[in-house]
Amino acid sequence: MSKNSCCVYLGGKLAAYGFGNDHPFGPQRHHVFEQAFHQQQLEQRIDILSPVKTDRRTLELFHAEEYIDKVIEQSKFGVGYLDNGDTPAFTGMYEAACYVAGSVVDAIEQLMDKDYKKAFIPIAGLHHARRHVAAGFCVVNDCGIAIETLLQKYDLQRVAYVDIDAHHGDGVFYSFEDDPRLIFADMHEDGRFLYPGTGAITETGKGRATGTKLNIPMPPQSNDELFFKMWPHVENFLEKHRPQFILFQCGADSIKGDPITHMEYSEKAHAHAAKSLSDMAERHCNGKLLAMGGGGYNHDNIAKTWTAVVEAMAG
Ligand SMILES: [Zn+2]
């Protein structure tokens, strides 16, 4: 029996997913969170679990076999790019990606089969990768793997994915655009001003999935006031669909001061969303809420935002 109902995954195997010290997505992202977590003595209220490695069978729940072959091959020497120039290959990236995806799937097992109700994985939420290709620093899409695990292995019919990273979660959205079992809600910087350029308000799902997706493009320089004004739309939308499990991508790149976006929330936005989703999970999902760190390239913002999220989740 665990003593706490909330856990976080920490360890060098997760920090190893990144593109080196000189890249915005480097190993320090993990370390600054870990340091802030201990400074705030959160280990007294939240259990720490070690990263877990998965195998290609799990990756294949979401990704194409040929794409995984390509990642394994380019992982040997770390040369070139996995896409058109955003996502460089790095040596050991296949193993690193297996730890990100493995920790996410292990967290699902902890929540579905064991005593934990809530989990947070800092280096996760790689929401741009598609089934056949990498994109935007994302070698694999652990969010997509998590969704497929919940649909295929646990036979859930209503899985919610909520994303407040500055960037649109295009890899998740387009992979499940016509699947009504994914309840998708995404607040992001308007695609006219930021990568990947997608996520218009008119994109609500296709075919029988029409109406199961909510995209809210936010203007550049959006602040907490605007976030708090729009968040109830996400709450009402989710409430209407009564999710059985909630995934939360809480990217810290929508916080003021991020070097690659133009958003200006404070960590209060993320803490509020985490508390709101925790309450919703209690109402509909036996408390099950899995949060993934997502983006965020300002180290101070990562430290304060992710600790605010786990604190809100731990209650
Ligand atoms: Zn982002």
Coordinates of C-alpha atoms and ligand atoms in Angstrom, one line a residue:
M1 CA 0.0 0.0 0.0
S2 CA 1.2 3.4 -0.9
K3 CA 0.9 6.1 1.7
N4 CA -0.1 8.9 -0.7
S5 CA -2.7 8.9 -3.5
C6 CA -0.5 10.9 -5.8
C7 CA 2.9 9.9 -7.4
V8 CA 5.5 11.5 -9.6
Y9 CA 8.1 9.8 -11.8
L10 CA 11.6 11.1 -11.4
G11 CA 15.0 9.9 -12.4
G12 CA 17.9 10.2 -14.9
K13 CA 16.3 7.8 -17.4
L14 CA 13.6 10.4 -17.9
A15 CA 16.0 13.3 -18.0
A16 CA 17.8 11.5 -20.7
Y17 CA 15.0 12.3 -23.2
G18 CA 16.3 15.6 -24.7
F19 CA 18.6 17.1 -27.2
G20 CA 21.6 18.1 -25.1
N21 CA 22.5 21.0 -22.8
D22 CA 22.5 23.6 -25.6
H23 CA 19.0 22.8 -26.8
P24 CA 15.8 24.3 -25.2
F25 CA 14.6 20.7 -24.6
G26 CA 17.6 19.6 -22.5
P27 CA 18.1 17.5 -19.4
Q28 CA 18.0 20.5 -17.0
R29 CA 14.2 20.6 -17.5
H30 CA 13.9 17.5 -15.4
H31 CA 16.5 18.6 -12.8
V32 CA 15.0 22.0 -12.1
F33 CA 11.6 20.4 -11.4
E34 CA 13.2 17.7 -9.2
Q35 CA 15.1 20.4 -7.2
A36 CA 12.0 22.5 -6.7
F37 CA 9.9 19.4 -5.8
H38 CA 12.4 18.7 -2.9
Q39 CA 12.8 22.3 -1.9
Q40 CA 9.0 22.5 -1.3
Q41 CA 9.2 19.1 0.5
L42 CA 6.5 17.7 -1.7
E43 CA 8.0 14.2 -1.2
Q44 CA 6.1 14.2 2.1
R45 CA 2.8 14.3 0.3
I46 CA 3.6 12.7 -3.0
D47 CA 5.4 9.4 -3.7
I48 CA 8.3 9.2 -6.0
L49 CA 8.4 6.4 -8.5
S50 CA 11.3 5.4 -10.8
P51 CA 11.0 5.7 -14.6
V52 CA 9.8 2.5 -16.3
K53 CA 11.0 1.2 -19.7
T54 CA 8.6 -0.2 -22.2
D55 CA 9.1 -2.1 -25.5
R56 CA 8.2 -1.6 -29.1
R57 CA 4.9 -3.5 -28.7
T58 CA 3.7 -0.7 -26.6
L59 CA 4.9 2.0 -29.0
E60 CA 3.1 0.1 -31.8
L61 CA -0.2 0.7 -30.0
F62 CA 0.1 4.2 -31.6
H63 CA 3.1 4.3 -33.9
A64 CA 3.7 2.7 -37.3
E65 CA 6.1 -0.2 -37.4
E66 CA 8.3 1.4 -40.1
Y67 CA 8.5 4.6 -38.1
I68 CA 9.8 2.7 -35.0
D69 CA 12.4 0.9 -37.2
K70 CA 13.6 4.4 -38.3
V71 CA 13.9 5.6 -34.7
I72 CA 15.8 2.5 -33.7
E73 CA 18.2 2.9 -36.6
Q74 CA 18.8 6.7 -36.2
S75 CA 19.2 6.2 -32.4
K76 CA 22.4 4.2 -33.0
F77 CA 24.4 7.2 -34.3
G78 CA 22.2 10.2 -33.6
V79 CA 22.8 11.8 -37.0
G80 CA 20.4 13.9 -39.0
Y81 CA 16.8 14.8 -38.3
L82 CA 13.7 12.6 -37.7
D83 CA 11.5 15.2 -39.5
N84 CA 12.0 18.3 -41.7
G85 CA 14.4 20.0 -39.3
D86 CA 12.7 20.4 -35.9
T87 CA 13.6 17.2 -34.2
P88 CA 17.2 16.1 -34.3
A89 CA 18.1 12.5 -33.9
F90 CA 20.2 11.8 -30.7
T91 CA 22.2 8.7 -29.7
G92 CA 20.1 6.6 -27.3
M93 CA 16.8 8.4 -28.2
Y94 CA 15.0 5.1 -28.7
E95 CA 15.7 3.9 -25.2
A96 CA 14.9 7.4 -23.8
A97 CA 11.6 7.4 -25.7
C98 CA 10.9 3.9 -24.3
Y99 CA 11.3 5.4 -20.7
V100 CA 9.0 8.3 -21.4
A101 CA 6.3 6.1 -22.9
G102 CA 6.9 3.3 -20.3
S103 CA 6.5 5.7 -17.4
V104 CA 3.2 7.0 -18.8
V105 CA 1.9 3.4 -19.3
D106 CA 3.1 2.4 -15.9
A107 CA 1.3 5.4 -14.4
I108 CA -1.9 4.3 -16.2
E109 CA -1.5 0.8 -14.6
Q110 CA -0.9 2.4 -11.2
L111 CA -4.1 4.4 -11.5
M112 CA -6.3 1.7 -13.1
D113 CA -5.1 -1.4 -11.2
K114 CA -3.4 -0.2 -8.0
D115 CA -3.8 2.4 -5.2
Y116 CA -2.7 5.6 -6.8
K117 CA -5.3 8.1 -8.1
K118 CA -3.1 10.7 -9.6
A119 CA 0.3 10.8 -11.3
F120 CA 2.6 13.3 -12.8
I121 CA 5.4 12.7 -15.3
P122 CA 7.6 15.8 -15.9
I123 CA 9.3 14.6 -19.1
A124 CA 6.2 13.5 -21.1
G125 CA 3.4 15.0 -23.0
L126 CA 5.2 14.8 -26.4
H127 CA 2.0 15.9 -28.2
H128 CA 3.3 16.7 -31.7
A129 CA 4.6 13.3 -32.9
R130 CA 2.3 11.6 -35.4
R131 CA 1.8 7.9 -36.0
H132 CA 4.3 7.9 -38.9
V133 CA 6.6 10.7 -38.1
A134 CA 8.4 12.8 -35.4
A135 CA 7.6 16.5 -35.0
G136 CA 8.4 19.5 -32.7
F137 CA 10.9 17.8 -30.4
C138 CA 8.7 14.8 -30.1
V139 CA 10.2 11.4 -31.1
V140 CA 7.2 9.4 -29.8
N141 CA 3.8 10.6 -28.8
D142 CA 3.3 9.2 -25.3
C143 CA -0.1 10.9 -25.1
G144 CA -1.3 8.9 -28.1
I145 CA 0.2 5.7 -26.6
A146 CA -1.6 6.5 -23.3
I147 CA -4.9 7.0 -25.1
E148 CA -4.5 3.8 -27.1
T149 CA -3.6 1.9 -23.9
L150 CA -6.8 3.1 -22.2
L151 CA -9.0 2.4 -25.3
Q152 CA -7.4 -1.0 -26.3
K153 CA -6.2 -2.5 -23.0
Y154 CA -8.8 -1.1 -20.6
D155 CA -11.7 -0.8 -23.1
L156 CA -12.6 2.7 -22.0
Q157 CA -15.2 4.5 -24.1
R158 CA -14.6 8.1 -23.0
V159 CA -11.0 9.2 -22.5
A160 CA -10.4 13.0 -21.9
Y161 CA -7.2 14.7 -23.1
V162 CA -6.8 18.3 -21.9
D163 CA -3.9 20.4 -23.2
I164 CA -2.9 23.9 -22.0
D165 CA 0.6 23.9 -23.5
A166 CA 1.2 27.0 -25.7
H167 CA 1.3 24.8 -28.7
H168 CA -1.7 23.0 -30.2
G169 CA -1.6 19.2 -29.5
D170 CA -1.8 18.4 -33.2
G171 CA -0.3 14.9 -33.0
V172 CA -3.1 13.9 -30.6
F173 CA -5.8 15.8 -32.3
Y174 CA -5.3 14.6 -35.9
S175 CA -4.6 11.0 -34.8
F176 CA -8.0 10.8 -33.1
E177 CA -9.9 13.4 -35.1
D178 CA -12.5 10.8 -36.2
D179 CA -12.6 8.8 -33.0
P180 CA -15.5 9.7 -30.7
R181 CA -13.9 7.9 -27.8
L182 CA -11.3 10.7 -27.4
I183 CA -12.8 13.8 -25.7
F184 CA -10.2 16.4 -26.6
A185 CA -9.9 20.0 -25.2
D186 CA -7.0 22.2 -26.1
M187 CA -6.3 25.9 -25.2
H188 CA -3.3 27.1 -27.2
E189 CA -1.7 30.2 -28.7
D190 CA -3.5 30.9 -32.0
G191 CA -1.9 29.0 -34.8
R192 CA -1.6 32.1 -36.9
F193 CA 1.2 33.2 -34.6
L194 CA 2.8 29.9 -33.3
Y195 CA 3.9 26.4 -34.4
P196 CA 2.3 24.1 -35.5
G197 CA -0.3 26.5 -36.9
T198 CA -3.3 24.3 -36.3
G199 CA -6.2 24.1 -33.8
A200 CA -8.8 26.5 -35.2
I201 CA -12.0 26.8 -33.3
T202 CA -13.8 25.2 -36.3
E203 CA -11.9 22.0 -35.8
T204 CA -14.4 20.0 -33.7
G205 CA -13.8 16.4 -34.9
K206 CA -14.8 14.5 -38.0
G207 CA -17.7 12.2 -38.9
R208 CA -19.2 10.5 -35.9
A209 CA -16.6 12.2 -33.7
T210 CA -17.9 15.7 -34.6
G211 CA -18.5 17.6 -31.4
T212 CA -16.0 15.5 -29.3
K213 CA -13.2 17.9 -29.8
L214 CA -12.8 21.5 -28.5
N215 CA -10.1 23.8 -29.8
I216 CA -9.7 27.3 -28.2
P217 CA -7.1 29.4 -29.9
M218 CA -5.9 32.2 -27.6
P219 CA -4.4 35.5 -28.8
P220 CA -0.7 36.1 -28.2
Q221 CA 0.0 37.7 -24.8
S222 CA -3.0 36.0 -23.2
N223 CA -2.9 36.5 -19.5
D224 CA -4.5 34.8 -16.4
E225 CA -7.6 36.9 -16.7
L226 CA -8.3 35.6 -20.2
F227 CA -7.4 32.0 -19.2
F228 CA -9.9 32.1 -16.2
K229 CA -12.5 33.6 -18.6
M230 CA -12.1 30.7 -21.1
W231 CA -11.5 27.8 -18.8
P232 CA -15.2 27.3 -17.9
H233 CA -15.8 26.4 -21.6
V234 CA -13.3 23.5 -21.1
E235 CA -15.0 22.5 -17.8
N236 CA -18.5 22.5 -19.3
F237 CA -17.4 20.6 -22.4
L238 CA -15.7 17.9 -20.3
E239 CA -18.6 17.7 -17.9
K240 CA -21.0 17.1 -20.7
H241 CA -19.0 14.1 -22.0
R242 CA -18.4 12.5 -18.6
P243 CA -14.9 11.1 -19.1
Q244 CA -13.8 7.8 -17.5
F245 CA -10.1 8.9 -17.3
I246 CA -8.4 12.3 -17.7
L247 CA -5.1 13.0 -19.3
F248 CA -3.6 16.5 -18.8
Q249 CA -0.8 18.0 -20.8
C250 CA 0.3 21.0 -18.6
G251 CA 3.0 22.5 -20.8
A252 CA 4.8 25.4 -19.0
D253 CA 5.5 27.2 -22.2
S254 CA 2.2 29.1 -21.9
I255 CA 3.7 30.9 -18.8
K256 CA 5.0 34.5 -19.2
G257 CA 8.7 34.6 -20.0
D258 CA 8.9 31.5 -22.2
P259 CA 11.6 32.0 -24.8
I260 CA 9.7 30.4 -27.7
T261 CA 6.1 31.4 -27.3
H262 CA 4.1 34.6 -26.7
M263 CA 1.8 33.6 -23.9
E264 CA 1.6 35.3 -20.5
Y265 CA -0.2 33.1 -18.0
S266 CA 1.1 32.6 -14.5
E267 CA 1.4 29.3 -12.8
K268 CA -2.0 30.1 -11.2
A269 CA -3.6 29.1 -14.5
H270 CA -2.0 25.7 -14.4
A271 CA -2.8 25.2 -10.7
H272 CA -6.4 26.1 -11.3
A273 CA -6.7 23.7 -14.2
A274 CA -5.1 20.9 -12.2
K275 CA -7.5 21.5 -9.3
S276 CA -10.5 21.7 -11.6
L277 CA -9.5 18.5 -13.4
S278 CA -8.8 16.8 -10.0
D279 CA -12.3 17.6 -8.9
M280 CA -13.8 16.4 -12.1
A281 CA -11.8 13.2 -11.9
E282 CA -13.3 12.6 -8.4
R283 CA -16.8 13.1 -9.9
H284 CA -16.5 10.9 -13.0
C285 CA -13.3 8.8 -12.9
N286 CA -12.7 7.5 -9.4
G287 CA -10.2 10.3 -9.1
K288 CA -8.0 9.1 -12.0
L289 CA -5.9 12.0 -13.4
L290 CA -2.6 11.6 -15.2
A291 CA -0.6 14.8 -15.9
M292 CA 2.3 15.2 -18.3
G293 CA 4.8 18.0 -18.1
G294 CA 4.7 18.9 -21.8
G295 CA 6.7 21.9 -23.1
G296 CA 8.3 24.8 -21.2
Y297 CA 11.7 26.2 -21.9
N298 CA 12.2 28.8 -19.1
H299 CA 13.6 26.9 -16.1
D300 CA 12.1 29.1 -13.4
N301 CA 8.7 28.7 -15.1
I302 CA 9.1 24.9 -15.2
A303 CA 10.0 24.8 -11.5
K304 CA 7.1 26.9 -10.3
T305 CA 4.4 25.6 -12.7
W306 CA 4.9 21.9 -12.4
T307 CA 5.2 22.0 -8.6
A308 CA 2.0 24.1 -8.5
V309 CA 0.3 21.4 -10.7
V310 CA 1.4 18.5 -8.5
E311 CA 0.5 20.4 -5.3
A312 CA -3.0 21.1 -6.7
M313 CA -3.3 17.4 -7.6
A314 CA -2.2 16.2 -4.2
G315 CA -4.9 18.4 -2.6
Ligands
ZN1 ZN 4.7 23.6 -26.3

